[in-house]
Amino acid sequence: ARPQVEEALVLGQARADVVPGEVVLSHGRDLVVDGLVHAEPHVEAGVVVILHRVYVGAQDATRCDFDFLKSFVIEAEKNKVSRVRIADTVGFSSPSEIHKMIEGLVSVLSSTVIEFHGHNDFGMATANAVSAIEAGAMAVSATVCGIGERAGNTALEEIALWLVLKKPGSTSMKTEFLKKICTKVSEASGIPIP
């Protein structure tokens, strides 16, 4: 985790995305929990004091046992992790599955925030992000034009406009710039806007 912390300090950032190793939840219970427990010295060594937040990414969260995932987020909170990113790594979960999962995780936490990271392999990244928000996720990973690995991720412009229209006041995003940024990303990437 040290390189992310040092980079954040050099850049004067208020947060660092610290992942203890690569937390891949399908690697086995002992390996994952052991990796999370070893994140604590980084937190205690001043990362939280200096950077205020430590985030942990839970890759492959939607394919692991829910009781294990629940124990993982509880352990993260005990270790003073500010945010746990729940990833639908292969993008195969349905909106109802995401809602049930996120709601169940949020219910066992008091201070750690749940973030949702969706992939669009089956065309449900934005729908799953909406379900995650409705279930209590306080953050969503998104990319401009939904560009990302394989089939892409939750589209920033879609989730931003949904928030503005359905949950007024929930975002400070300046949506008037979305068209401009989408056009620039499309031109730079060579990927047309649908």
Tab-separated table of N, CA and C in Angstrom, residues 49-167:
chain	number	residue	atom	x	y	z
A	49	VAL	N	-4.644	9.537	9.443
A	49	VAL	CA	-4.421	10.860	10.009
A	49	VAL	C	-4.013	11.846	8.917
A	50	ILE	N	-3.158	11.432	8.031
A	50	ILE	CA	-2.666	12.315	6.982
A	50	ILE	C	-3.664	12.399	5.828
A	51	LEU	N	-4.208	11.281	5.426
A	51	LEU	CA	-5.033	11.243	4.231
A	51	LEU	C	-6.528	11.137	4.525
A	52	HIS	N	-6.876	10.896	5.756
A	52	HIS	CA	-8.259	10.857	6.223
A	52	HIS	C	-9.075	9.659	5.773
A	53	ARG	N	-8.729	9.007	4.683
A	53	ARG	CA	-9.537	7.895	4.196
A	53	ARG	C	-8.670	6.790	3.625
A	54	VAL	N	-9.076	5.569	3.865
A	54	VAL	CA	-8.457	4.410	3.229
A	54	VAL	C	-9.588	3.605	2.599
A	55	TYR	N	-9.421	3.275	1.327
A	55	TYR	CA	-10.429	2.515	0.591
A	55	TYR	C	-9.882	1.115	0.321
A	56	VAL	N	-10.769	0.133	0.341
A	56	VAL	CA	-10.391	-1.230	0.002
A	56	VAL	C	-11.303	-1.699	-1.122
A	57	GLY	N	-10.707	-2.254	-2.159
A	57	GLY	CA	-11.478	-2.797	-3.272
A	57	GLY	C	-11.705	-4.284	-3.089
A	58	ALA	N	-12.967	-4.693	-3.165
A	58	ALA	CA	-13.312	-6.115	-3.034
A	58	ALA	C	-13.622	-6.673	-4.418
A	59	GLN	N	-12.570	-7.065	-5.117
A	59	GLN	CA	-12.727	-7.612	-6.455
A	59	GLN	C	-13.457	-8.946	-6.384
A	60	ASP	N	-14.376	-9.161	-7.304
A	60	ASP	CA	-15.115	-10.420	-7.418
A	60	ASP	C	-16.112	-10.616	-6.276
A	61	ALA	N	-16.538	-9.520	-5.661
A	61	ALA	CA	-17.422	-9.594	-4.494
A	61	ALA	C	-18.747	-10.276	-4.795
A	62	THR	N	-19.283	-10.076	-5.992
A	62	THR	CA	-20.606	-10.624	-6.296
A	62	THR	C	-20.592	-12.131	-6.526
A	63	ARG	N	-19.411	-12.725	-6.637
A	63	ARG	CA	-19.340	-14.174	-6.842
A	63	ARG	C	-18.904	-14.926	-5.595
A	64	CYS	N	-18.715	-14.224	-4.493
A	64	CYS	CA	-18.290	-14.937	-3.286
A	64	CYS	C	-19.482	-15.173	-2.367
A	65	ASP	N	-19.284	-15.999	-1.373
A	65	ASP	CA	-20.299	-16.312	-0.379
A	65	ASP	C	-20.685	-15.032	0.369
A	66	PHE	N	-21.989	-14.765	0.497
A	66	PHE	CA	-22.432	-13.509	1.112
A	66	PHE	C	-22.005	-13.394	2.572
A	67	ASP	N	-22.052	-14.469	3.332
A	67	ASP	CA	-21.635	-14.393	4.738
A	67	ASP	C	-20.162	-14.030	4.842
A	68	PHE	N	-19.359	-14.555	3.931
A	68	PHE	CA	-17.943	-14.196	3.901
A	68	PHE	C	-17.778	-12.722	3.546
A	69	LEU	N	-18.526	-12.243	2.555
A	69	LEU	CA	-18.451	-10.836	2.160
A	69	LEU	C	-18.845	-9.935	3.327
A	70	LYS	N	-19.885	-10.327	4.040
A	70	LYS	CA	-20.336	-9.561	5.199
A	70	LYS	C	-19.234	-9.507	6.264
A	71	SER	N	-18.599	-10.641	6.530
A	71	SER	CA	-17.512	-10.637	7.522
A	71	SER	C	-16.338	-9.796	7.045
A	72	PHE	N	-16.111	-9.776	5.742
A	72	PHE	CA	-15.037	-8.960	5.160
A	72	PHE	C	-15.286	-7.467	5.404
A	73	VAL	N	-16.507	-6.991	5.149
A	73	VAL	CA	-16.776	-5.554	5.345
A	73	VAL	C	-16.776	-5.193	6.826
A	74	ILE	N	-17.228	-6.104	7.679
A	74	ILE	CA	-17.171	-5.853	9.129
A	74	ILE	C	-15.717	-5.740	9.575
A	75	GLU	N	-14.876	-6.651	9.086
A	75	GLU	CA	-13.446	-6.609	9.415
A	75	GLU	C	-12.800	-5.325	8.880
A	76	ALA	N	-13.210	-4.898	7.698
A	76	ALA	CA	-12.691	-3.643	7.128
A	76	ALA	C	-13.033	-2.474	8.046
A	77	GLU	N	-14.269	-2.428	8.507
A	77	GLU	CA	-14.665	-1.332	9.397
A	77	GLU	C	-13.866	-1.375	10.707
A	78	LYS	N	-13.649	-2.570	11.249
A	78	LYS	CA	-12.833	-2.700	12.470
A	78	LYS	C	-11.423	-2.163	12.245
A	79	ASN	N	-10.939	-2.291	11.013
A	79	ASN	CA	-9.592	-1.831	10.666
A	79	ASN	C	-9.577	-0.391	10.170
A	80	LYS	N	-10.653	0.339	10.430
A	80	LYS	CA	-10.760	1.771	10.138
A	80	LYS	C	-10.731	2.092	8.643
A	81	VAL	N	-11.185	1.153	7.822
A	81	VAL	CA	-11.306	1.408	6.386
A	81	VAL	C	-12.523	2.305	6.181
A	82	SER	N	-12.356	3.376	5.403
A	82	SER	CA	-13.429	4.348	5.181
A	82	SER	C	-14.462	3.876	4.172
A	83	ARG	N	-13.988	3.177	3.142
A	83	ARG	CA	-14.883	2.769	2.061
A	83	ARG	C	-14.467	1.416	1.528
A	84	VAL	N	-15.470	0.560	1.284
A	84	VAL	CA	-15.223	-0.730	0.635
A	84	VAL	C	-15.928	-0.705	-0.716
A	85	ARG	N	-15.160	-0.958	-1.764
A	85	ARG	CA	-15.698	-0.992	-3.126
A	85	ARG	C	-16.126	-2.414	-3.443
A	86	ILE	N	-17.422	-2.606	-3.673
A	86	ILE	CA	-17.979	-3.909	-4.009
A	86	ILE	C	-18.029	-4.005	-5.531
A	87	ALA	N	-17.259	-4.948	-6.074
A	87	ALA	CA	-17.153	-5.057	-7.527
A	87	ALA	C	-17.942	-6.235	-8.084
A	88	ASP	N	-18.740	-5.929	-9.095
A	88	ASP	CA	-19.373	-6.972	-9.909
A	88	ASP	C	-18.400	-7.190	-11.066
A	89	THR	N	-17.317	-7.877	-10.767
A	89	THR	CA	-16.149	-7.957	-11.650
A	89	THR	C	-16.446	-8.507	-13.035
A	90	VAL	N	-17.353	-9.440	-13.136
A	90	VAL	CA	-17.664	-9.987	-14.461
A	90	VAL	C	-19.023	-9.503	-14.960
A	91	GLY	N	-19.628	-8.575	-14.262
A	91	GLY	CA	-20.849	-7.920	-14.718
A	91	GLY	C	-22.035	-8.830	-14.937
A	92	PHE	N	-22.172	-9.865	-14.120
A	92	PHE	CA	-23.252	-10.823	-14.377
A	92	PHE	C	-24.393	-10.754	-13.368
A	93	SER	N	-24.308	-9.868	-12.383
A	93	SER	CA	-25.370	-9.762	-11.378
A	93	SER	C	-26.550	-8.965	-11.918
A	94	SER	N	-27.724	-9.262	-11.378
A	94	SER	CA	-28.931	-8.522	-11.763
A	94	SER	C	-29.149	-7.376	-10.785
A	95	PRO	N	-29.957	-6.382	-11.166
A	95	PRO	CA	-30.247	-5.282	-10.249
A	95	PRO	C	-30.838	-5.748	-8.916
A	96	SER	N	-31.701	-6.753	-8.933
A	96	SER	CA	-32.284	-7.223	-7.662
A	96	SER	C	-31.220	-7.894	-6.792
A	97	GLU	N	-30.292	-8.631	-7.404
A	97	GLU	CA	-29.203	-9.250	-6.637
A	97	GLU	C	-28.303	-8.184	-6.012
A	98	ILE	N	-27.987	-7.146	-6.786
A	98	ILE	CA	-27.141	-6.065	-6.273
A	98	ILE	C	-27.850	-5.352	-5.123
A	99	HIS	N	-29.136	-5.076	-5.292
A	99	HIS	CA	-29.889	-4.390	-4.242
A	99	HIS	C	-29.847	-5.190	-2.939
A	100	LYS	N	-30.136	-6.474	-3.021
A	100	LYS	CA	-30.152	-7.332	-1.839
A	100	LYS	C	-28.772	-7.372	-1.174
A	101	MET	N	-27.709	-7.500	-1.984
A	101	MET	CA	-26.358	-7.575	-1.449
A	101	MET	C	-25.964	-6.277	-0.747
A	102	ILE	N	-26.138	-5.161	-1.434
A	102	ILE	CA	-25.722	-3.867	-0.873
A	102	ILE	C	-26.529	-3.544	0.382
A	103	GLU	N	-27.817	-3.772	0.330
A	103	GLU	CA	-28.670	-3.524	1.500
A	103	GLU	C	-28.202	-4.354	2.702
A	104	GLY	N	-27.845	-5.606	2.447
A	104	GLY	CA	-27.357	-6.470	3.512
A	104	GLY	C	-26.029	-6.016	4.087
A	105	LEU	N	-25.155	-5.489	3.238
A	105	LEU	CA	-23.854	-5.011	3.712
A	105	LEU	C	-23.983	-3.704	4.487
A	106	VAL	N	-24.770	-2.788	3.957
A	106	VAL	CA	-24.961	-1.496	4.616
A	106	VAL	C	-25.553	-1.701	6.011
A	107	SER	N	-26.412	-2.697	6.159
A	107	SER	CA	-27.091	-2.927	7.439
A	107	SER	C	-26.148	-3.354	8.570
A	108	VAL	N	-24.947	-3.845	8.247
A	108	VAL	CA	-24.024	-4.295	9.286
A	108	VAL	C	-22.897	-3.297	9.560
A	109	LEU	N	-22.948	-2.148	8.901
A	109	LEU	CA	-21.894	-1.147	9.050
A	109	LEU	C	-22.423	0.119	9.726
A	110	SER	N	-21.530	0.812	10.427
A	110	SER	CA	-21.940	2.070	11.037
A	110	SER	C	-21.190	3.265	10.467
A	111	SER	N	-19.941	3.074	10.051
A	111	SER	CA	-19.169	4.216	9.543
A	111	SER	C	-18.531	3.976	8.177
A	112	THR	N	-18.269	2.744	7.818
A	112	THR	CA	-17.654	2.443	6.524
A	112	THR	C	-18.695	2.574	5.422
A	113	VAL	N	-18.309	3.260	4.365
A	113	VAL	CA	-19.192	3.506	3.220
A	113	VAL	C	-19.033	2.383	2.204
A	114	ILE	N	-20.129	1.994	1.595
A	114	ILE	CA	-20.093	1.010	0.505
A	114	ILE	C	-20.127	1.749	-0.822
A	115	GLU	N	-19.224	1.355	-1.711
A	115	GLU	CA	-19.169	1.861	-3.081
A	115	GLU	C	-19.459	0.689	-4.010
A	116	PHE	N	-20.135	0.950	-5.123
A	116	PHE	CA	-20.402	-0.101	-6.102
A	116	PHE	C	-19.591	0.154	-7.366
A	117	HIS	N	-18.996	-0.920	-7.876
A	117	HIS	CA	-18.216	-0.863	-9.120
A	117	HIS	C	-18.775	-1.922	-10.067
A	118	GLY	N	-19.462	-1.480	-11.110
A	118	GLY	CA	-20.106	-2.420	-12.016
A	118	GLY	C	-19.451	-2.526	-13.380
A	119	HIS	N	-19.499	-3.714	-13.927
A	119	HIS	CA	-19.052	-3.951	-15.299
A	119	HIS	C	-20.285	-4.210	-16.157
A	120	ASN	N	-20.159	-3.941	-17.438
A	120	ASN	CA	-21.319	-3.920	-18.327
A	120	ASN	C	-21.410	-5.132	-19.257
A	121	ASP	N	-20.861	-6.252	-18.860
A	121	ASP	CA	-20.834	-7.439	-19.722
A	121	ASP	C	-22.218	-7.858	-20.211
A	122	PHE	N	-23.240	-7.674	-19.396
A	122	PHE	CA	-24.605	-8.028	-19.780
A	122	PHE	C	-25.495	-6.792	-19.907
A	123	GLY	N	-24.878	-5.624	-20.061
A	123	GLY	CA	-25.627	-4.392	-20.281
A	123	GLY	C	-26.360	-3.859	-19.056
A	124	MET	N	-25.918	-4.240	-17.860
A	124	MET	CA	-26.646	-3.825	-16.655
A	124	MET	C	-25.838	-2.958	-15.704
A	125	ALA	N	-24.710	-2.419	-16.127
A	125	ALA	CA	-23.861	-1.654	-15.204
A	125	ALA	C	-24.591	-0.465	-14.601
A	126	THR	N	-25.274	0.327	-15.418
A	126	THR	CA	-25.980	1.490	-14.875
A	126	THR	C	-27.179	1.060	-14.042
A	127	ALA	N	-27.947	0.090	-14.502
A	127	ALA	CA	-29.089	-0.402	-13.716
A	127	ALA	C	-28.617	-0.945	-12.371
A	128	ASN	N	-27.500	-1.655	-12.357
A	128	ASN	CA	-26.962	-2.176	-11.104
A	128	ASN	C	-26.469	-1.048	-10.201
A	129	ALA	N	-25.888	-0.010	-10.783
A	129	ALA	CA	-25.448	1.141	-9.987
A	129	ALA	C	-26.645	1.840	-9.352
A	130	VAL	N	-27.735	1.985	-10.105
A	130	VAL	CA	-28.962	2.573	-9.564
A	130	VAL	C	-29.467	1.717	-8.394
A	131	SER	N	-29.506	0.413	-8.567
A	131	SER	CA	-29.945	-0.485	-7.491
A	131	SER	C	-29.057	-0.357	-6.266
A	132	ALA	N	-27.756	-0.248	-6.492
A	132	ALA	CA	-26.817	-0.106	-5.375
A	132	ALA	C	-27.088	1.183	-4.600
A	133	ILE	N	-27.320	2.267	-5.316
A	133	ILE	CA	-27.618	3.546	-4.654
A	133	ILE	C	-28.915	3.437	-3.872
A	134	GLU	N	-29.934	2.869	-4.489
A	134	GLU	CA	-31.221	2.723	-3.811
A	134	GLU	C	-31.125	1.828	-2.579
A	135	ALA	N	-30.149	0.926	-2.551
A	135	ALA	CA	-29.963	0.029	-1.412
A	135	ALA	C	-29.063	0.623	-0.334
A	136	GLY	N	-28.474	1.796	-0.598
A	136	GLY	CA	-27.663	2.453	0.425
A	136	GLY	C	-26.211	2.682	0.092
A	137	ALA	N	-25.747	2.283	-1.099
A	137	ALA	CA	-24.365	2.595	-1.483
A	137	ALA	C	-24.227	4.114	-1.568
A	138	MET	N	-23.150	4.635	-1.015
A	138	MET	CA	-22.941	6.081	-0.999
A	138	MET	C	-22.016	6.554	-2.117
A	139	ALA	N	-21.483	5.621	-2.899
A	139	ALA	CA	-20.592	5.979	-3.997
A	139	ALA	C	-20.703	4.932	-5.094
A	140	VAL	N	-20.428	5.363	-6.311
A	140	VAL	CA	-20.447	4.482	-7.475
A	140	VAL	C	-19.232	4.797	-8.324
A	141	SER	N	-18.526	3.776	-8.767
A	141	SER	CA	-17.446	3.963	-9.737
A	141	SER	C	-18.092	4.133	-11.102
A	142	ALA	N	-17.619	5.097	-11.865
A	142	ALA	CA	-18.172	5.320	-13.201
A	142	ALA	C	-17.075	5.833	-14.118
A	143	THR	N	-17.262	5.618	-15.413
A	143	THR	CA	-16.304	6.106	-16.404
A	143	THR	C	-17.049	6.903	-17.469
A	144	VAL	N	-16.358	7.855	-18.060
A	144	VAL	CA	-16.958	8.658	-19.125
A	144	VAL	C	-17.273	7.743	-20.300
A	145	CYS	N	-18.481	7.833	-20.802
A	145	CYS	CA	-18.985	7.009	-21.906
A	145	CYS	C	-19.016	5.519	-21.564
A	146	GLY	N	-18.836	5.196	-20.289
A	146	GLY	CA	-18.858	3.794	-19.872
A	146	GLY	C	-17.670	2.996	-20.380
A	147	ILE	N	-16.632	3.679	-20.858
A	147	ILE	CA	-15.476	2.986	-21.431
A	147	ILE	C	-14.687	2.299	-20.322
A	148	GLY	N	-14.403	1.016	-20.516
A	148	GLY	CA	-13.643	0.259	-19.532
A	148	GLY	C	-13.328	-1.124	-20.046
A	149	GLU	N	-12.812	-1.957	-19.147
A	149	GLU	CA	-12.440	-3.317	-19.535
A	149	GLU	C	-13.596	-4.053	-20.205
A	150	ARG	N	-13.268	-4.923	-21.098
A	150	ARG	CA	-14.233	-5.771	-21.796
A	150	ARG	C	-15.392	-4.948	-22.355
A	151	ALA	N	-16.566	-5.065	-21.756
A	151	ALA	CA	-17.766	-4.385	-22.268
A	151	ALA	C	-17.965	-2.999	-21.645
A	152	GLY	N	-17.103	-2.604	-20.740
A	152	GLY	CA	-17.190	-1.284	-20.126
A	152	GLY	C	-17.730	-1.315	-18.714
A	153	ASN	N	-17.961	-0.118	-18.199
A	153	ASN	CA	-18.396	0.074	-16.818
A	153	ASN	C	-19.637	0.964	-16.788
A	154	THR	N	-20.064	1.314	-15.584
A	154	THR	CA	-21.173	2.247	-15.416
A	154	THR	C	-20.800	3.559	-16.091
A	155	ALA	N	-21.685	4.083	-16.924
A	155	ALA	CA	-21.423	5.335	-17.628
A	155	ALA	C	-21.667	6.515	-16.699
A	156	LEU	N	-20.654	7.356	-16.551
A	156	LEU	CA	-20.742	8.535	-15.690
A	156	LEU	C	-21.933	9.408	-16.049
A	157	GLU	N	-22.103	9.661	-17.343
A	157	GLU	CA	-23.173	10.565	-17.773
A	157	GLU	C	-24.559	9.992	-17.467
A	158	GLU	N	-24.707	8.684	-17.554
A	158	GLU	CA	-26.003	8.062	-17.252
A	158	GLU	C	-26.334	8.149	-15.769
A	159	ILE	N	-25.367	7.773	-14.931
A	159	ILE	CA	-25.636	7.777	-13.490
A	159	ILE	C	-25.761	9.203	-12.969
A	160	ALA	N	-24.986	10.129	-13.516
A	160	ALA	CA	-25.062	11.530	-13.076
A	160	ALA	C	-26.427	12.128	-13.386
A	161	LEU	N	-26.918	11.905	-14.593
A	161	LEU	CA	-28.229	12.458	-14.954
A	161	LEU	C	-29.351	11.758	-14.200
A	162	TRP	N	-29.215	10.465	-13.934
A	162	TRP	CA	-30.222	9.779	-13.130
A	162	TRP	C	-30.288	10.404	-11.738
A	163	LEU	N	-29.126	10.664	-11.141
A	163	LEU	CA	-29.093	11.277	-9.817
A	163	LEU	C	-29.746	12.661	-9.826
A	164	VAL	N	-29.433	13.461	-10.838
A	164	VAL	CA	-30.003	14.810	-10.927
A	164	VAL	C	-31.528	14.753	-11.063
A	165	LEU	N	-32.006	13.843	-11.896
A	165	LEU	CA	-33.448	13.767	-12.146
A	165	LEU	C	-34.230	13.045	-11.054
A	166	LYS	N	-33.662	11.990	-10.488
A	166	LYS	CA	-34.401	11.165	-9.530
A	166	LYS	C	-34.079	11.458	-8.067
A	167	LYS	N	-32.894	12.005	-7.813
A	167	LYS	CA	-32.485	12.295	-6.440
A	167	LYS	C	-31.876	13.697	-6.387
